[in-house]
Amino acid sequence: MTKKFYQLTAEERLNQLNLSAEDRAFFFEHQGKESAHLIENYLADFALPEGLLPALLLDGQKSMIPMVTEEPSVVAAASNGARMAALGSGFFSEKASQARLTGQILFHDVDQKLLAKRIEESKSRLFAIAKAAKPSMVARGNGLKSVAYRVLDVRHSVLELSVDTGKAMGANAVNTILEAVKGDFDDLKEQIAGAILSNAGQEALVSVSTKVPVDAVGGLKQAEKIVALAEFGQVDVDRAVTENKGIFNGISSVVLATGNDFRAVEAAGHAYAARHGAYRSLSSWALTDDQKYLAGQLTMPLNIGLLGGAMAALPMASKNLLLMGQPDLDRLKKLILATGLANNLAALKAVSGKGIQAGHMKMQARTLAIQAGAQEDEIAKVASRLAHETTFDQAKAERILGEIRTHDA
């Protein structure tokens, strides 16, 4: 009997593709044992570079931050922002975050008054059902914490279950609880559109702040320029999108490095940025009253975990947590947000100062050198020559590489 594509081994899938021997060998060399069990129709590993932010000061304690990203200058910007913040008190937090994830049972075309009354009267039973569905969570002090019924409009309403997920991100656990609780409404199954977790995470808000000496950013006038630029992120959607993208340069790279779901984190962040009806920057910056410090703050939902999911199957994720000093979940969340705020600070300083293009093009020179075929020590030589050019492209990189090889021959 012929196997279906998903039933094949990674090597068998590769052999079915119309590839040259050279290309087939390339993909085969990039296959890994762990990854083959993580996704469907696995073919090969796609590697991204990992850099290190060597020192980020949070609540008086320094941590190294691994960052996985393909974009030039992201790690350099985070390091620069962290350095400027450390000239003050670094980054700091005020309170512990919560590990809360909400699950929703979605109703349509029900008698909303009757359903609201029914839910209110059956809360103790719903808690019992949730406990029976995930008793181990309850034993750890986690599990279902609240039940709420919310009317959206005349046709649509939602039963929301707030679950303390502990050290795990908890998506599977929440969905298991939802399925169990949904069974209590079997008589309304035709009116239930679905039961699924929400990634919005507004019960899992995390905040970090910093106070940077104005001298660290180039003086009072430069600090005022940074504040003026940041204000555009609060009044213009287009500017806010770009500013938040810069924040997620830092956040997503650390989320990815720790084996967490960066897509869920970004979706929650963008939704939170639009919570008041208009999309705004997630960060805010202002001068302190004495004008000696530039104060920055970042708040957003952050649902991540230290257990389960891809983390258990990705050795690099556990090693990266080791690099970070094995932080507890609360500190990990705050380290991630502080990295995003560091990127934000560096970007605001660059854009409001000499401009961001010079730094970007310096990093782009390395990429062009690699694309031109430069090897090992040739990369730095080509990039250095390109950096002194007024404009450069791949053709110029190839010409410079040819000159270097002719000279070294």
mmCIF file of C-alpha atoms in Angstrom:
data_model
loop_
_atom_site.group_PDB
_atom_site.id
_atom_site.type_symbol
_atom_site.label_atom_id
_atom_site.label_comp_id
_atom_site.label_asym_id
_atom_site.label_seq_id
_atom_site.Cartn_x
_atom_site.Cartn_y
_atom_site.Cartn_z
ATOM 1 C CA MET A 1 0.000 0.000 0.000
ATOM 2 C CA THR A 2 1.362 3.377 -1.050
ATOM 3 C CA LYS A 3 2.181 5.699 1.823
ATOM 4 C CA LYS A 4 0.665 9.153 1.935
ATOM 5 C CA PHE A 5 3.084 12.064 1.955
ATOM 6 C CA TYR A 6 2.673 12.755 5.672
ATOM 7 C CA GLN A 7 3.438 9.078 6.428
ATOM 8 C CA LEU A 8 6.851 9.197 4.775
ATOM 9 C CA THR A 9 10.107 9.720 6.596
ATOM 10 C CA ALA A 10 11.905 13.007 5.970
ATOM 11 C CA GLU A 11 14.391 11.232 3.702
ATOM 12 C CA GLU A 12 11.601 9.518 1.753
ATOM 13 C CA ARG A 13 9.832 12.862 1.232
ATOM 14 C CA LEU A 14 13.064 14.322 -0.048
ATOM 15 C CA ASN A 15 13.518 11.470 -2.508
ATOM 16 C CA GLN A 16 10.050 12.106 -3.962
ATOM 17 C CA LEU A 17 10.898 15.688 -4.883
ATOM 18 C CA ASN A 18 12.154 16.634 -8.329
ATOM 19 C CA LEU A 19 15.582 17.818 -7.152
ATOM 20 C CA SER A 20 19.096 17.540 -8.484
ATOM 21 C CA ALA A 21 21.473 15.276 -6.605
ATOM 22 C CA GLU A 22 23.280 18.343 -5.285
ATOM 23 C CA ASP A 23 20.092 19.963 -3.965
ATOM 24 C CA ARG A 24 18.872 16.692 -2.486
ATOM 25 C CA ALA A 25 22.175 16.322 -0.632
ATOM 26 C CA PHE A 26 21.887 19.893 0.646
ATOM 27 C CA PHE A 27 18.457 19.309 2.194
ATOM 28 C CA PHE A 28 19.519 15.942 3.578
ATOM 29 C CA GLU A 29 22.481 17.530 5.366
ATOM 30 C CA HIS A 30 20.067 19.970 7.032
ATOM 31 C CA GLN A 31 17.709 17.356 8.453
ATOM 32 C CA GLY A 32 17.640 16.942 12.234
ATOM 33 C CA LYS A 33 16.375 14.209 14.546
ATOM 34 C CA GLU A 34 14.495 16.490 16.976
ATOM 35 C CA SER A 35 12.776 18.645 14.361
ATOM 36 C CA ALA A 36 11.342 15.685 12.462
ATOM 37 C CA HIS A 37 8.775 15.185 15.225
ATOM 38 C CA LEU A 38 7.785 18.836 15.705
ATOM 39 C CA ILE A 39 5.845 19.605 12.534
ATOM 40 C CA GLU A 40 3.953 17.811 9.780
ATOM 41 C CA ASN A 41 5.595 16.910 6.473
ATOM 42 C CA TYR A 42 9.022 17.751 7.902
ATOM 43 C CA LEU A 43 11.677 18.279 5.248
ATOM 44 C CA ALA A 44 14.697 20.019 6.821
ATOM 45 C CA ASP A 45 15.858 22.561 9.377
ATOM 46 C CA PHE A 46 15.939 26.238 8.434
ATOM 47 C CA ALA A 47 18.567 27.842 10.653
ATOM 48 C CA LEU A 48 18.473 31.446 11.861
ATOM 49 C CA PRO A 49 21.449 33.210 13.431
ATOM 50 C CA GLU A 50 21.540 33.686 17.190
ATOM 51 C CA GLY A 51 23.325 36.671 18.704
ATOM 52 C CA LEU A 52 23.885 37.677 22.300
ATOM 53 C CA LEU A 53 23.024 40.860 24.123
ATOM 54 C CA PRO A 54 25.880 40.537 26.635
ATOM 55 C CA ALA A 55 24.450 42.565 29.527
ATOM 56 C CA LEU A 56 20.929 43.747 30.263
ATOM 57 C CA LEU A 57 20.368 45.269 33.707
ATOM 58 C CA LEU A 58 16.903 44.506 35.113
ATOM 59 C CA ASP A 59 15.930 45.173 38.734
ATOM 60 C CA GLY A 60 19.580 45.455 39.706
ATOM 61 C CA GLN A 61 20.621 42.128 38.190
ATOM 62 C CA LYS A 62 22.478 41.643 34.911
ATOM 63 C CA SER A 63 21.488 38.947 32.423
ATOM 64 C CA MET A 64 22.765 37.799 29.054
ATOM 65 C CA ILE A 65 20.021 37.730 26.410
ATOM 66 C CA PRO A 66 20.100 35.329 23.431
ATOM 67 C CA MET A 67 18.398 36.788 20.361
ATOM 68 C CA VAL A 68 17.381 34.819 17.258
ATOM 69 C CA THR A 69 16.789 37.003 14.208
ATOM 70 C CA GLU A 70 17.649 37.270 10.536
ATOM 71 C CA GLU A 71 17.665 41.079 10.477
ATOM 72 C CA PRO A 72 20.999 42.926 10.573
ATOM 73 C CA SER A 73 21.447 45.475 13.396
ATOM 74 C CA VAL A 74 18.753 44.124 15.765
ATOM 75 C CA VAL A 75 21.234 42.682 18.277
ATOM 76 C CA ALA A 76 23.487 45.732 17.958
ATOM 77 C CA ALA A 77 20.530 48.045 18.617
ATOM 78 C CA ALA A 78 19.425 46.062 21.664
ATOM 79 C CA SER A 79 22.963 46.134 23.046
ATOM 80 C CA ASN A 80 23.177 49.885 22.485
ATOM 81 C CA GLY A 81 19.814 50.528 24.139
ATOM 82 C CA ALA A 82 20.719 48.311 27.093
ATOM 83 C CA ARG A 83 24.046 50.119 27.460
ATOM 84 C CA MET A 84 22.345 53.542 27.577
ATOM 85 C CA ALA A 85 19.761 52.327 30.086
ATOM 86 C CA ALA A 86 22.509 50.847 32.302
ATOM 87 C CA LEU A 87 24.062 54.317 32.643
ATOM 88 C CA GLY A 88 21.023 55.036 34.805
ATOM 89 C CA SER A 89 19.466 52.208 36.796
ATOM 90 C CA GLY A 90 18.854 49.938 33.827
ATOM 91 C CA PHE A 91 15.345 48.554 33.500
ATOM 92 C CA PHE A 92 12.992 47.958 36.394
ATOM 93 C CA SER A 93 9.560 46.498 37.139
ATOM 94 C CA GLU A 94 6.973 47.292 39.781
ATOM 95 C CA LYS A 95 4.949 44.132 40.291
ATOM 96 C CA ALA A 96 4.841 40.458 39.456
ATOM 97 C CA SER A 97 3.129 39.368 36.251
ATOM 98 C CA GLN A 98 0.312 36.839 36.092
ATOM 99 C CA ALA A 99 0.325 33.587 34.147
ATOM 100 C CA ARG A 100 -3.275 33.871 32.920
ATOM 101 C CA LEU A 101 -4.763 32.582 29.694
ATOM 102 C CA THR A 102 -8.408 32.965 28.710
ATOM 103 C CA GLY A 103 -10.501 30.333 26.979
ATOM 104 C CA GLN A 104 -13.755 31.149 25.200
ATOM 105 C CA ILE A 105 -16.940 29.214 24.464
ATOM 106 C CA LEU A 106 -18.658 31.164 21.689
ATOM 107 C CA PHE A 107 -22.469 31.246 21.620
ATOM 108 C CA HIS A 108 -24.732 32.597 18.915
ATOM 109 C CA ASP A 109 -28.501 33.041 18.773
ATOM 110 C CA VAL A 110 -29.171 31.996 22.375
ATOM 111 C CA ASP A 111 -31.492 33.502 24.972
ATOM 112 C CA GLN A 112 -28.756 35.597 26.572
ATOM 113 C CA LYS A 113 -30.647 36.386 29.779
ATOM 114 C CA LEU A 114 -31.390 32.737 30.428
ATOM 115 C CA LEU A 115 -27.821 31.720 29.625
ATOM 116 C CA ALA A 116 -26.390 34.392 31.912
ATOM 117 C CA LYS A 117 -28.597 33.159 34.768
ATOM 118 C CA ARG A 118 -27.684 29.549 34.071
ATOM 119 C CA ILE A 119 -23.943 30.281 34.108
ATOM 120 C CA GLU A 120 -24.180 32.252 37.347
ATOM 121 C CA GLU A 121 -26.040 29.430 39.071
ATOM 122 C CA SER A 122 -23.715 26.696 37.794
ATOM 123 C CA LYS A 123 -20.291 28.256 38.497
ATOM 124 C CA SER A 124 -19.381 25.780 41.215
ATOM 125 C CA ARG A 125 -20.155 22.887 38.859
ATOM 126 C CA LEU A 126 -18.089 24.454 36.075
ATOM 127 C CA PHE A 127 -15.131 24.774 38.439
ATOM 128 C CA ALA A 128 -15.524 21.118 39.375
ATOM 129 C CA ILE A 129 -15.595 20.083 35.714
ATOM 130 C CA ALA A 130 -12.452 22.122 35.016
ATOM 131 C CA LYS A 131 -10.682 20.566 37.994
ATOM 132 C CA ALA A 132 -11.570 17.064 36.829
ATOM 133 C CA ALA A 133 -10.270 17.879 33.345
ATOM 134 C CA LYS A 134 -6.822 19.019 34.597
ATOM 135 C CA PRO A 135 -6.388 17.869 38.208
ATOM 136 C CA SER A 136 -2.600 18.186 38.063
ATOM 137 C CA MET A 137 -2.898 21.929 37.411
ATOM 138 C CA VAL A 138 -5.102 22.381 40.458
ATOM 139 C CA ALA A 139 -2.690 20.340 42.565
ATOM 140 C CA ARG A 140 0.034 22.857 41.680
ATOM 141 C CA GLY A 141 -2.182 25.765 42.706
ATOM 142 C CA ASN A 142 -3.063 26.659 39.127
ATOM 143 C CA GLY A 143 -6.150 25.923 37.009
ATOM 144 C CA LEU A 144 -9.456 27.749 36.501
ATOM 145 C CA LYS A 145 -9.645 31.002 38.480
ATOM 146 C CA SER A 146 -12.714 32.824 37.182
ATOM 147 C CA VAL A 147 -15.790 32.416 34.982
ATOM 148 C CA ALA A 148 -17.493 35.323 33.214
ATOM 149 C CA TYR A 149 -20.254 35.690 30.659
ATOM 150 C CA ARG A 150 -19.991 38.563 28.193
ATOM 151 C CA VAL A 151 -22.624 39.758 25.681
ATOM 152 C CA LEU A 152 -21.111 41.069 22.461
ATOM 153 C CA ASP A 153 -24.279 42.025 20.581
ATOM 154 C CA VAL A 154 -27.834 40.748 20.224
ATOM 155 C CA ARG A 155 -26.683 37.565 18.491
ATOM 156 C CA HIS A 156 -23.251 36.854 19.944
ATOM 157 C CA SER A 157 -22.016 36.198 23.458
ATOM 158 C CA VAL A 158 -19.103 34.402 25.073
ATOM 159 C CA LEU A 159 -18.369 32.396 28.191
ATOM 160 C CA GLU A 160 -14.819 33.203 29.272
ATOM 161 C CA LEU A 161 -12.706 30.984 31.511
ATOM 162 C CA SER A 162 -9.592 32.542 33.030
ATOM 163 C CA VAL A 163 -6.954 29.890 33.736
ATOM 164 C CA ASP A 164 -3.757 30.220 35.755
ATOM 165 C CA THR A 165 -1.336 28.224 33.604
ATOM 166 C CA GLY A 166 1.639 28.266 35.982
ATOM 167 C CA LYS A 167 5.022 27.746 34.290
ATOM 168 C CA ALA A 168 3.506 26.468 31.044
ATOM 169 C CA MET A 169 2.147 28.620 28.241
ATOM 170 C CA GLY A 170 -0.916 26.423 28.722
ATOM 171 C CA ALA A 171 -2.662 26.445 25.360
ATOM 172 C CA ASN A 172 -3.353 22.708 25.351
ATOM 173 C CA ALA A 173 -4.449 22.720 28.998
ATOM 174 C CA VAL A 174 -6.909 25.571 28.427
ATOM 175 C CA ASN A 175 -8.368 23.877 25.367
ATOM 176 C CA THR A 176 -8.775 20.631 27.354
ATOM 177 C CA ILE A 177 -10.683 22.501 30.074
ATOM 178 C CA LEU A 178 -12.835 24.234 27.473
ATOM 179 C CA GLU A 179 -13.857 20.969 25.850
ATOM 180 C CA ALA A 180 -14.851 19.555 29.236
ATOM 181 C CA VAL A 181 -16.864 22.621 30.226
ATOM 182 C CA LYS A 182 -18.511 22.778 26.804
ATOM 183 C CA GLY A 183 -19.997 19.363 27.542
ATOM 184 C CA ASP A 184 -22.109 20.972 30.261
ATOM 185 C CA PHE A 185 -23.877 22.927 27.507
ATOM 186 C CA ASP A 186 -24.565 19.966 25.258
ATOM 187 C CA ASP A 187 -28.201 21.019 24.920
ATOM 188 C CA LEU A 188 -26.935 24.208 23.225
ATOM 189 C CA LYS A 189 -24.398 22.520 20.955
ATOM 190 C CA GLU A 190 -26.099 23.891 17.834
ATOM 191 C CA GLN A 191 -25.622 27.409 19.222
ATOM 192 C CA ILE A 192 -21.947 26.923 20.101
ATOM 193 C CA ALA A 193 -19.733 28.223 17.282
ATOM 194 C CA GLY A 194 -16.577 26.934 18.932
ATOM 195 C CA ALA A 195 -14.502 26.585 22.076
ATOM 196 C CA ILE A 196 -10.920 27.835 21.857
ATOM 197 C CA LEU A 197 -8.338 29.777 23.813
ATOM 198 C CA SER A 198 -7.800 33.482 23.166
ATOM 199 C CA ASN A 199 -4.292 34.799 22.617
ATOM 200 C CA ALA A 200 -5.342 38.326 23.632
ATOM 201 C CA GLY A 201 -3.958 37.795 27.129
ATOM 202 C CA GLN A 202 -5.036 41.074 28.697
ATOM 203 C CA GLU A 203 -5.010 39.437 32.128
ATOM 204 C CA ALA A 204 -1.324 38.702 31.636
ATOM 205 C CA LEU A 205 0.005 42.253 31.366
ATOM 206 C CA VAL A 206 3.700 42.850 31.958
ATOM 207 C CA SER A 207 5.385 46.229 32.453
ATOM 208 C CA VAL A 208 8.974 47.438 32.420
ATOM 209 C CA SER A 209 10.383 50.960 32.689
ATOM 210 C CA THR A 210 13.692 52.784 32.484
ATOM 211 C CA LYS A 211 15.142 56.187 33.356
ATOM 212 C CA VAL A 212 18.039 57.065 31.082
ATOM 213 C CA PRO A 213 20.287 60.036 31.921
ATOM 214 C CA VAL A 214 19.863 62.634 29.176
ATOM 215 C CA ASP A 215 23.656 62.727 28.763
ATOM 216 C CA ALA A 216 23.536 59.041 27.786
ATOM 217 C CA VAL A 217 21.466 59.856 24.689
ATOM 218 C CA GLY A 218 23.465 62.930 23.671
ATOM 219 C CA GLY A 219 22.113 65.682 25.886
ATOM 220 C CA LEU A 220 18.837 67.443 26.595
ATOM 221 C CA LYS A 221 18.163 68.531 23.012
ATOM 222 C CA GLN A 222 18.562 64.973 21.739
ATOM 223 C CA ALA A 223 16.329 63.685 24.538
ATOM 224 C CA GLU A 224 13.674 66.219 23.538
ATOM 225 C CA LYS A 225 13.905 64.990 19.939
ATOM 226 C CA ILE A 226 13.396 61.413 21.115
ATOM 227 C CA VAL A 227 10.274 62.436 23.059
ATOM 228 C CA ALA A 228 8.936 64.374 20.051
ATOM 229 C CA LEU A 229 9.463 61.363 17.772
ATOM 230 C CA ALA A 230 7.859 58.984 20.287
ATOM 231 C CA GLU A 231 4.786 61.234 20.462
ATOM 232 C CA PHE A 232 4.102 60.542 16.782
ATOM 233 C CA GLY A 233 3.614 56.888 17.713
ATOM 234 C CA GLN A 234 0.680 57.974 19.898
ATOM 235 C CA VAL A 235 -1.091 60.048 17.234
ATOM 236 C CA ASP A 236 -0.249 58.417 13.880
ATOM 237 C CA VAL A 237 -1.034 54.817 13.006
ATOM 238 C CA ASP A 238 1.626 54.523 10.310
ATOM 239 C CA ARG A 239 4.344 55.688 12.695
ATOM 240 C CA ALA A 240 2.987 53.429 15.464
ATOM 241 C CA VAL A 241 3.203 50.361 13.221
ATOM 242 C CA THR A 242 6.868 51.003 12.496
ATOM 243 C CA GLU A 243 7.694 51.778 16.117
ATOM 244 C CA ASN A 244 6.007 48.591 17.336
ATOM 245 C CA LYS A 245 7.797 46.587 14.678
ATOM 246 C CA GLY A 246 11.043 47.861 16.169
ATOM 247 C CA ILE A 247 9.913 46.866 19.653
ATOM 248 C CA PHE A 248 9.082 43.363 18.404
ATOM 249 C CA ASN A 249 12.530 43.139 16.801
ATOM 250 C CA GLY A 250 13.755 42.655 20.346
ATOM 251 C CA ILE A 251 10.789 40.867 21.905
ATOM 252 C CA SER A 252 10.255 38.275 19.185
ATOM 253 C CA SER A 253 13.945 37.416 18.907
ATOM 254 C CA VAL A 254 14.069 36.441 22.598
ATOM 255 C CA VAL A 255 10.688 34.680 22.500
ATOM 256 C CA LEU A 256 11.965 32.613 19.562
ATOM 257 C CA ALA A 257 15.279 31.903 21.309
ATOM 258 C CA THR A 258 13.415 30.436 24.300
ATOM 259 C CA GLY A 259 11.189 28.155 22.211
ATOM 260 C CA ASN A 260 8.009 30.159 22.774
ATOM 261 C CA ASP A 261 5.287 31.211 20.323
ATOM 262 C CA PHE A 262 6.346 34.600 18.910
ATOM 263 C CA ARG A 263 3.269 34.781 16.658
ATOM 264 C CA ALA A 264 0.894 34.638 19.643
ATOM 265 C CA VAL A 265 2.964 37.249 21.475
ATOM 266 C CA GLU A 266 2.923 39.622 18.508
ATOM 267 C CA ALA A 267 -0.820 39.175 17.889
ATOM 268 C CA ALA A 268 -1.591 39.962 21.533
ATOM 269 C CA GLY A 269 0.711 42.967 21.462
ATOM 270 C CA HIS A 270 -0.842 44.459 18.362
ATOM 271 C CA ALA A 271 -4.353 43.952 19.737
ATOM 272 C CA TYR A 272 -3.334 45.669 22.976
ATOM 273 C CA ALA A 273 -1.879 48.550 20.969
ATOM 274 C CA ALA A 274 -5.381 49.143 19.561
ATOM 275 C CA ARG A 275 -7.280 48.663 22.852
ATOM 276 C CA HIS A 276 -8.574 52.258 22.914
ATOM 277 C CA GLY A 277 -10.008 52.080 19.393
ATOM 278 C CA ALA A 278 -6.961 53.389 17.534
ATOM 279 C CA TYR A 279 -3.614 51.693 16.971
ATOM 280 C CA ARG A 280 -0.838 53.274 19.056
ATOM 281 C CA SER A 281 2.783 52.630 20.003
ATOM 282 C CA LEU A 282 3.175 50.169 22.868
ATOM 283 C CA SER A 283 5.871 52.312 24.490
ATOM 284 C CA SER A 284 5.869 55.860 25.825
ATOM 285 C CA TRP A 285 8.728 58.273 26.484
ATOM 286 C CA ALA A 286 8.874 61.554 28.420
ATOM 287 C CA LEU A 287 11.370 63.757 30.211
ATOM 288 C CA THR A 288 11.265 63.744 34.005
ATOM 289 C CA ASP A 289 10.242 66.986 35.719
ATOM 290 C CA ASP A 290 13.857 67.919 36.440
ATOM 291 C CA GLN A 291 14.769 67.148 32.791
ATOM 292 C CA LYS A 292 17.691 64.991 33.927
ATOM 293 C CA TYR A 293 16.247 61.702 32.728
ATOM 294 C CA LEU A 294 14.460 60.279 29.734
ATOM 295 C CA ALA A 295 11.772 57.970 31.121
ATOM 296 C CA GLY A 296 10.482 55.083 29.008
ATOM 297 C CA GLN A 297 7.762 52.546 29.711
ATOM 298 C CA LEU A 298 6.424 49.465 27.934
ATOM 299 C CA THR A 299 3.322 47.461 28.868
ATOM 300 C CA MET A 300 1.690 44.626 26.939
ATOM 301 C CA PRO A 301 0.262 41.120 27.411
ATOM 302 C CA LEU A 302 2.854 38.365 27.426
ATOM 303 C CA ASN A 303 1.770 34.725 27.569
ATOM 304 C CA ILE A 304 4.810 32.478 27.418
ATOM 305 C CA GLY A 305 6.039 29.450 29.333
ATOM 306 C CA LEU A 306 9.053 27.648 30.741
ATOM 307 C CA LEU A 307 7.674 24.136 30.280
ATOM 308 C CA GLY A 308 6.186 22.038 27.499
ATOM 309 C CA GLY A 309 5.603 22.888 23.867
ATOM 310 C CA ALA A 310 8.586 23.147 21.552
ATOM 311 C CA MET A 311 10.880 23.924 24.486
ATOM 312 C CA ALA A 312 10.991 20.282 25.523
ATOM 313 C CA ALA A 313 12.119 19.198 22.043
ATOM 314 C CA LEU A 314 14.523 22.036 21.211
ATOM 315 C CA PRO A 315 17.872 21.689 23.021
ATOM 316 C CA MET A 316 18.847 25.251 22.077
ATOM 317 C CA ALA A 317 15.853 26.650 23.968
ATOM 318 C CA SER A 318 16.925 25.046 27.246
ATOM 319 C CA LYS A 319 20.549 26.076 26.698
ATOM 320 C CA ASN A 320 19.456 29.646 26.040
ATOM 321 C CA LEU A 321 17.542 29.722 29.316
ATOM 322 C CA LEU A 322 20.759 28.536 30.943
ATOM 323 C CA LEU A 323 22.592 31.476 29.350
ATOM 324 C CA MET A 324 19.977 33.797 30.847
ATOM 325 C CA GLY A 325 20.624 32.436 34.330
ATOM 326 C CA GLN A 326 17.604 30.097 34.514
ATOM 327 C CA PRO A 327 15.121 32.923 35.223
ATOM 328 C CA ASP A 328 11.717 32.186 36.716
ATOM 329 C CA LEU A 329 8.741 32.902 34.478
ATOM 330 C CA ASP A 330 8.125 36.402 35.855
ATOM 331 C CA ARG A 331 11.718 37.513 35.282
ATOM 332 C CA LEU A 332 11.828 35.906 31.831
ATOM 333 C CA LYS A 333 8.807 37.929 30.765
ATOM 334 C CA LYS A 334 10.369 41.141 32.026
ATOM 335 C CA LEU A 335 13.713 40.389 30.375
ATOM 336 C CA ILE A 336 11.885 39.917 27.082
ATOM 337 C CA LEU A 337 10.036 43.233 27.416
ATOM 338 C CA ALA A 338 13.176 45.068 28.539
ATOM 339 C CA THR A 339 14.917 43.847 25.380
ATOM 340 C CA GLY A 340 12.058 45.281 23.308
ATOM 341 C CA LEU A 341 12.312 48.611 25.120
ATOM 342 C CA ALA A 342 16.084 48.633 24.587
ATOM 343 C CA ASN A 343 15.560 48.191 20.839
ATOM 344 C CA ASN A 344 12.948 50.929 20.920
ATOM 345 C CA LEU A 345 15.305 53.368 22.656
ATOM 346 C CA ALA A 346 18.134 52.714 20.214
ATOM 347 C CA ALA A 347 15.829 53.150 17.212
ATOM 348 C CA LEU A 348 14.321 56.391 18.521
ATOM 349 C CA LYS A 349 17.781 57.811 19.171
ATOM 350 C CA ALA A 350 19.015 56.853 15.717
ATOM 351 C CA VAL A 351 15.972 58.119 13.804
ATOM 352 C CA SER A 352 15.795 61.412 15.724
ATOM 353 C CA GLY A 353 19.576 61.882 15.448
ATOM 354 C CA LYS A 354 21.809 61.089 12.494
ATOM 355 C CA GLY A 355 19.254 58.726 11.001
ATOM 356 C CA ILE A 356 18.965 54.956 11.043
ATOM 357 C CA GLN A 357 20.249 54.269 7.538
ATOM 358 C CA ALA A 358 23.971 54.586 8.299
ATOM 359 C CA GLY A 359 23.875 51.803 10.877
ATOM 360 C CA HIS A 360 21.611 49.651 8.733
ATOM 361 C CA MET A 361 23.842 49.980 5.687
ATOM 362 C CA LYS A 362 26.923 49.067 7.713
ATOM 363 C CA MET A 363 25.243 45.794 8.640
ATOM 364 C CA GLN A 364 23.889 45.363 5.106
ATOM 365 C CA ALA A 365 27.454 45.512 3.803
ATOM 366 C CA ARG A 366 28.176 42.177 5.493
ATOM 367 C CA THR A 367 25.102 40.614 3.894
ATOM 368 C CA LEU A 368 26.147 41.866 0.453
ATOM 369 C CA ALA A 369 29.646 40.492 0.985
ATOM 370 C CA ILE A 370 28.207 37.040 1.704
ATOM 371 C CA GLN A 371 25.878 37.276 -1.308
ATOM 372 C CA ALA A 372 28.874 38.164 -3.469
ATOM 373 C CA GLY A 373 30.553 34.917 -2.417
ATOM 374 C CA ALA A 374 32.996 36.189 0.207
ATOM 375 C CA GLN A 375 34.341 33.516 2.544
ATOM 376 C CA GLU A 376 35.437 33.783 6.193
ATOM 377 C CA ASP A 377 37.935 36.673 6.576
ATOM 378 C CA GLU A 378 36.979 38.007 3.136
ATOM 379 C CA ILE A 379 33.565 39.043 4.512
ATOM 380 C CA ALA A 380 35.023 41.649 6.881
ATOM 381 C CA LYS A 381 37.376 42.973 4.179
ATOM 382 C CA VAL A 382 34.602 43.413 1.608
ATOM 383 C CA ALA A 383 32.239 44.954 4.184
ATOM 384 C CA SER A 384 34.907 47.402 5.317
ATOM 385 C CA ARG A 385 35.555 48.543 1.751
ATOM 386 C CA LEU A 386 31.831 48.846 1.041
ATOM 387 C CA ALA A 387 31.302 50.965 4.180
ATOM 388 C CA HIS A 388 33.533 53.659 2.667
ATOM 389 C CA GLU A 389 31.487 53.807 -0.548
ATOM 390 C CA THR A 390 28.802 56.470 -0.992
ATOM 391 C CA THR A 391 26.427 53.860 -2.413
ATOM 392 C CA PHE A 392 26.851 50.128 -2.786
ATOM 393 C CA ASP A 393 25.106 47.066 -4.143
ATOM 394 C CA GLN A 394 25.903 43.435 -4.876
ATOM 395 C CA ALA A 395 27.683 44.259 -8.124
ATOM 396 C CA LYS A 396 30.055 46.583 -6.270
ATOM 397 C CA ALA A 397 30.569 43.922 -3.588
ATOM 398 C CA GLU A 398 31.508 41.386 -6.291
ATOM 399 C CA ARG A 399 33.954 43.857 -7.845
ATOM 400 C CA ILE A 400 35.622 44.540 -4.482
ATOM 401 C CA LEU A 401 35.825 40.810 -3.738
ATOM 402 C CA GLY A 402 37.541 40.261 -7.092
ATOM 403 C CA GLU A 403 40.055 42.994 -6.322
ATOM 404 C CA ILE A 404 40.802 41.530 -2.882
ATOM 405 C CA ARG A 405 41.339 38.039 -4.293
ATOM 406 C CA THR A 406 43.580 39.379 -7.068
ATOM 407 C CA HIS A 407 45.633 41.305 -4.526
ATOM 408 C CA ASP A 408 45.938 38.327 -2.184
ATOM 409 C CA ALA A 409 46.773 35.849 -4.954
#
